[in-house]
């Protein structure tokens, strides 16, 4: 297992959520990178209500969560649930915000970043955006993989590019569940790296898609803002996700006293 043994998890609908905040995320990545190339690569998942529901329906996604170094509470509801459970040290850790936080934290150590994902040219645009925002940022590669699965030759070539670049942080923007499955499959073959599945961050941080106003974020309605902007694409998703997520939370409360925090550490 590649779980960070210093970070507790609590369970919701079978998925272990890391009791962590943004500062803890940076600290966990730093600990892992200090191991150098002596350990297989690992990865970080940023999870919201939609991802929790998907994991109850997709065994491969559920397994990817279990294999991840961290499963961060990206969505406000997961942060609230952790707080209601009495979990110490938990905060909301949005994947979008993690990009700048981690890039900034690694400047002094010279962490090397590789951007992989998004539509044509988006990974390069994100790399340029972050490099302009954070002078001295070491960007060692960008690429946009095809939307189909990679064949053996393409996979070997990708590994070679990433290894040769000396990358340490791999920013992956492929959307859920594709990016989680991609990281679970490929990260172990890239020693010394931490892959970060940040999905929509590629489009948001390059200005292609606006993020919800802060007021929507604080009250946990960022999903509603996205729905207002893209009703055709997202209506079906939320009609399924919201009632299902509420049912999962209700079932969890029935089977677990609300005042008891489950803090399981993994080695």
Coordinates of C-alpha atoms in Angstrom, one line a residue:
X1 CA 0.0 0.0 0.0
X2 CA 1.2 3.6 -0.7
X3 CA -1.0 5.3 2.0
X4 CA 0.7 8.0 4.0
X5 CA 1.0 6.4 7.4
X6 CA 1.0 9.8 9.1
X7 CA -2.5 10.7 7.8
X8 CA -5.6 9.1 9.3
X9 CA -8.7 8.2 7.2
X10 CA -12.4 8.1 7.9
X11 CA -14.8 6.0 5.8
X12 CA -17.8 7.1 3.9
X13 CA -19.7 4.6 1.7
X14 CA -16.6 2.4 1.5
X15 CA -14.2 5.1 0.5
X16 CA -11.4 6.2 2.9
X17 CA -11.2 10.0 3.1
X18 CA -7.9 11.5 4.4
X19 CA -8.2 13.7 7.4
X20 CA -6.0 16.4 6.0
X21 CA -5.9 20.1 5.1
X22 CA -3.9 21.9 2.4
X23 CA -0.9 22.3 4.7
X24 CA -1.0 18.6 5.5
X25 CA -1.2 17.8 1.8
X26 CA 2.1 19.7 1.1
X27 CA 3.7 18.0 4.1
X28 CA 2.7 14.6 2.9
X29 CA 4.1 15.2 -0.6
X30 CA 7.3 16.5 0.9
X31 CA 7.7 13.4 3.0
X32 CA 7.2 11.2 -0.1
X33 CA 9.6 13.1 -2.3
X34 CA 12.3 12.9 0.3
X35 CA 12.4 9.1 -0.3
X36 CA 13.8 9.9 -3.8
X37 CA 13.6 7.2 -6.4
X38 CA 13.7 4.4 -3.9
X39 CA 9.9 3.9 -3.8
X40 CA 7.3 3.3 -6.5
X41 CA 5.4 6.4 -7.7
X42 CA 2.1 7.1 -5.9
X43 CA -0.9 9.4 -6.4
X44 CA -3.4 11.7 -4.8
X45 CA -7.1 11.8 -5.4
X46 CA -9.3 14.8 -4.8
X47 CA -12.8 13.6 -4.0
X48 CA -16.2 15.1 -4.0
X49 CA -19.8 13.8 -3.7
X50 CA -19.9 12.7 -7.3
X51 CA -16.7 10.7 -6.9
X52 CA -18.0 9.0 -3.8
X53 CA -21.2 7.9 -5.6
X54 CA -19.2 6.7 -8.6
X55 CA -17.0 4.6 -6.4
X56 CA -20.0 2.7 -5.0
X57 CA -20.8 1.7 -8.6
X58 CA -17.4 1.1 -10.0
X59 CA -15.1 -1.5 -8.4
X60 CA -12.0 -0.2 -10.3
X61 CA -12.5 3.3 -9.0
X62 CA -13.0 2.0 -5.4
X63 CA -9.7 0.1 -5.7
X64 CA -8.0 3.2 -7.0
X65 CA -9.1 5.1 -3.9
X66 CA -7.7 2.3 -1.7
X67 CA -4.3 2.5 -3.6
X68 CA -3.9 6.2 -3.4
X69 CA -1.5 7.9 -1.0
X70 CA -4.2 10.4 -0.1
X71 CA -7.9 10.9 -0.9
X72 CA -8.4 14.6 -0.2
X73 CA -11.8 16.1 0.7
X74 CA -12.2 18.3 -2.3
X75 CA -15.9 18.9 -1.9
X76 CA -17.3 21.0 0.9
X77 CA -19.7 18.2 2.0
X78 CA -16.9 15.8 2.7
X79 CA -15.1 18.4 4.8
X80 CA -18.4 19.0 6.8
X81 CA -18.9 15.3 7.3
X82 CA -15.4 15.0 8.7
X83 CA -15.9 17.9 11.1
X84 CA -19.2 16.4 12.2
X85 CA -17.4 13.1 13.0
X86 CA -15.0 15.0 15.2
X87 CA -12.0 14.4 12.8
X88 CA -9.0 16.6 13.8
X89 CA -6.9 18.4 11.2
X90 CA -9.4 18.1 8.3
X91 CA -10.0 21.0 5.9
X92 CA -11.4 21.4 2.4
X93 CA -8.6 20.6 -0.1
X94 CA -9.8 21.6 -3.6
X95 CA -7.8 20.2 -6.4
X96 CA -8.0 23.5 -8.2
X97 CA -6.3 25.3 -5.3
X98 CA -3.7 22.5 -4.7
X99 CA -2.0 23.3 -8.0
X100 CA -0.7 26.7 -6.9
X101 CA -0.3 25.6 -3.2
X102 CA 2.0 22.7 -4.1
X103 CA 3.8 24.5 -6.9
X104 CA 4.6 27.4 -4.5
X105 CA 5.6 25.1 -1.6
X106 CA 8.1 23.3 -3.8
X107 CA 9.9 26.4 -5.2
X108 CA 12.7 26.5 -2.7
X109 CA 13.3 22.7 -3.1
X110 CA 13.2 22.9 -6.9
X111 CA 10.4 20.4 -7.3
X112 CA 10.0 19.4 -11.0
X113 CA 6.5 19.5 -12.5
X114 CA 5.0 17.7 -15.4
X115 CA 1.5 18.6 -16.8
X116 CA -0.4 15.8 -18.5
X117 CA -4.0 16.1 -19.7
X118 CA -6.7 18.5 -20.8
X119 CA -7.6 19.3 -24.4
X120 CA -5.1 20.1 -27.1
X121 CA -2.7 22.7 -25.9
X122 CA -4.2 23.0 -22.4
X123 CA -1.4 21.3 -20.5
X124 CA 1.1 23.7 -22.1
X125 CA -1.1 26.7 -21.3
X126 CA -1.4 25.6 -17.6
X127 CA 2.3 25.2 -17.4
X128 CA 2.9 28.7 -18.8
X129 CA 0.2 30.1 -16.4
X130 CA 1.8 28.6 -13.4
X131 CA 5.4 29.5 -14.5
X132 CA 4.3 33.2 -15.0
X133 CA 2.5 33.2 -11.6
X134 CA 5.5 31.6 -9.8
X135 CA 8.8 32.7 -11.2
X136 CA 11.4 30.0 -10.8
X137 CA 8.9 27.1 -11.1
X138 CA 10.6 24.1 -12.8
X139 CA 8.3 22.7 -15.5
X140 CA 10.0 19.8 -17.2
X141 CA 7.3 18.5 -19.5
X142 CA 3.8 18.8 -20.9
X143 CA 1.7 16.5 -23.0
X144 CA -1.9 15.7 -24.0
X145 CA -2.6 11.9 -24.2
X146 CA -5.1 10.6 -26.6
X147 CA -8.7 10.1 -25.3
X148 CA -8.4 6.3 -26.0
X149 CA -6.4 3.9 -23.8
X150 CA -2.7 3.9 -24.5
X151 CA -1.2 0.8 -26.2
X152 CA 2.0 -0.9 -25.0
X153 CA 4.3 1.1 -27.2
X154 CA 2.7 4.4 -26.3
X155 CA 2.8 3.6 -22.6
X156 CA 6.5 2.7 -22.7
X157 CA 7.2 6.0 -24.6
X158 CA 5.2 8.0 -22.0
X159 CA 7.2 6.4 -19.1
X160 CA 10.4 7.1 -20.9
X161 CA 9.5 10.8 -21.4
X162 CA 8.5 11.3 -17.8
X163 CA 11.5 9.4 -16.3
X164 CA 13.9 11.3 -18.6
X165 CA 12.4 14.6 -17.6
X166 CA 13.2 14.0 -13.9
X167 CA 9.6 15.0 -13.0
X168 CA 8.6 14.7 -9.4
X169 CA 5.0 16.1 -9.4
X170 CA 2.7 14.9 -12.2
X171 CA -0.4 17.0 -12.7
X172 CA -3.1 14.9 -14.3
X173 CA -6.2 16.4 -15.8
X174 CA -8.4 13.7 -17.4
X175 CA -11.6 13.9 -15.4
X176 CA -13.3 11.4 -13.1
X177 CA -13.0 8.4 -13.2
X178 CA -10.5 8.3 -16.0
X179 CA -7.7 10.2 -14.2
X180 CA -8.0 8.0 -11.0
X181 CA -7.8 4.8 -13.1
X182 CA -4.9 6.3 -15.2
X183 CA -2.9 7.1 -12.0
X184 CA -3.6 3.8 -10.4
X185 CA -2.3 2.0 -13.5
X186 CA 0.7 4.1 -14.3
X187 CA 2.0 5.9 -11.1
X188 CA 3.6 2.7 -9.6
X189 CA 5.8 2.5 -12.7
X190 CA 7.3 6.0 -12.2
X191 CA 9.5 5.8 -9.1
X192 CA 10.0 9.0 -7.2
X193 CA 6.8 10.7 -8.5
X194 CA 3.6 11.9 -7.0
X195 CA 0.7 12.2 -9.4
X196 CA -2.1 14.6 -8.6
X197 CA -5.5 14.1 -10.3
X198 CA -6.9 17.6 -10.5
X199 CA -9.3 17.3 -13.4
X200 CA -11.1 20.6 -14.0
X201 CA -8.2 22.6 -12.7
X202 CA -6.6 22.5 -16.2
X203 CA -9.5 24.4 -17.7
X204 CA -10.3 26.6 -14.7
X205 CA -6.7 27.8 -14.1
X206 CA -6.2 28.6 -17.8
X207 CA -9.4 30.7 -17.9
X208 CA -11.3 28.3 -20.2
X209 CA -14.0 27.6 -17.5
X210 CA -14.8 30.0 -14.7
X211 CA -14.9 28.8 -11.1
X212 CA -17.9 29.4 -8.9
X213 CA -17.9 32.6 -6.9
X214 CA -16.5 32.3 -3.4
X215 CA -20.0 32.6 -1.8
X216 CA -21.1 29.4 -3.7
X217 CA -17.9 27.6 -2.6
X218 CA -18.3 28.5 1.1
X219 CA -21.9 27.2 1.4
X220 CA -21.2 24.0 -0.6
X221 CA -23.1 25.0 -3.7
X222 CA -20.2 25.1 -6.2
X223 CA -22.0 22.2 -8.0
X224 CA -25.1 24.4 -8.4
X225 CA -23.0 27.1 -10.2
X226 CA -21.6 24.5 -12.6
X227 CA -25.1 23.2 -13.2
X228 CA -26.4 26.7 -14.0
X229 CA -23.6 27.1 -16.5
X230 CA -23.9 23.6 -18.2
X231 CA -27.4 22.3 -17.6
X232 CA -27.5 20.0 -20.6
X233 CA -24.3 18.2 -19.6
X234 CA -24.7 18.1 -15.8
X235 CA -28.4 17.8 -15.1
X236 CA -28.5 14.0 -15.5
X237 CA -25.4 13.7 -13.3
X238 CA -26.8 15.7 -10.4
X239 CA -30.2 14.1 -10.6
X240 CA -28.5 10.8 -9.9
X241 CA -25.7 12.0 -7.6
X242 CA -27.4 14.2 -5.1
X243 CA -30.2 11.9 -3.9
X244 CA -27.7 8.9 -4.0
X245 CA -25.1 10.8 -2.0
X246 CA -27.7 11.9 0.6
X247 CA -28.9 8.3 1.0
X248 CA -25.3 7.1 1.5
X249 CA -24.7 9.8 4.2
X250 CA -28.0 8.8 5.9
X251 CA -27.1 5.1 5.8
X252 CA -23.7 5.9 7.2
X253 CA -25.2 7.9 10.1
X254 CA -27.5 5.0 10.9
X255 CA -24.6 2.6 11.2
X256 CA -22.1 4.9 13.0
X257 CA -22.6 7.1 16.0
X258 CA -22.1 10.7 14.9
X259 CA -19.8 11.5 17.8
X260 CA -17.3 8.7 17.1
X261 CA -14.5 9.4 14.7
X262 CA -12.9 6.5 13.0
X263 CA -9.2 7.1 12.7
X264 CA -7.6 4.2 10.9
X265 CA -3.9 4.6 10.2
X266 CA -2.3 2.7 7.3
X267 CA 1.2 1.5 7.1

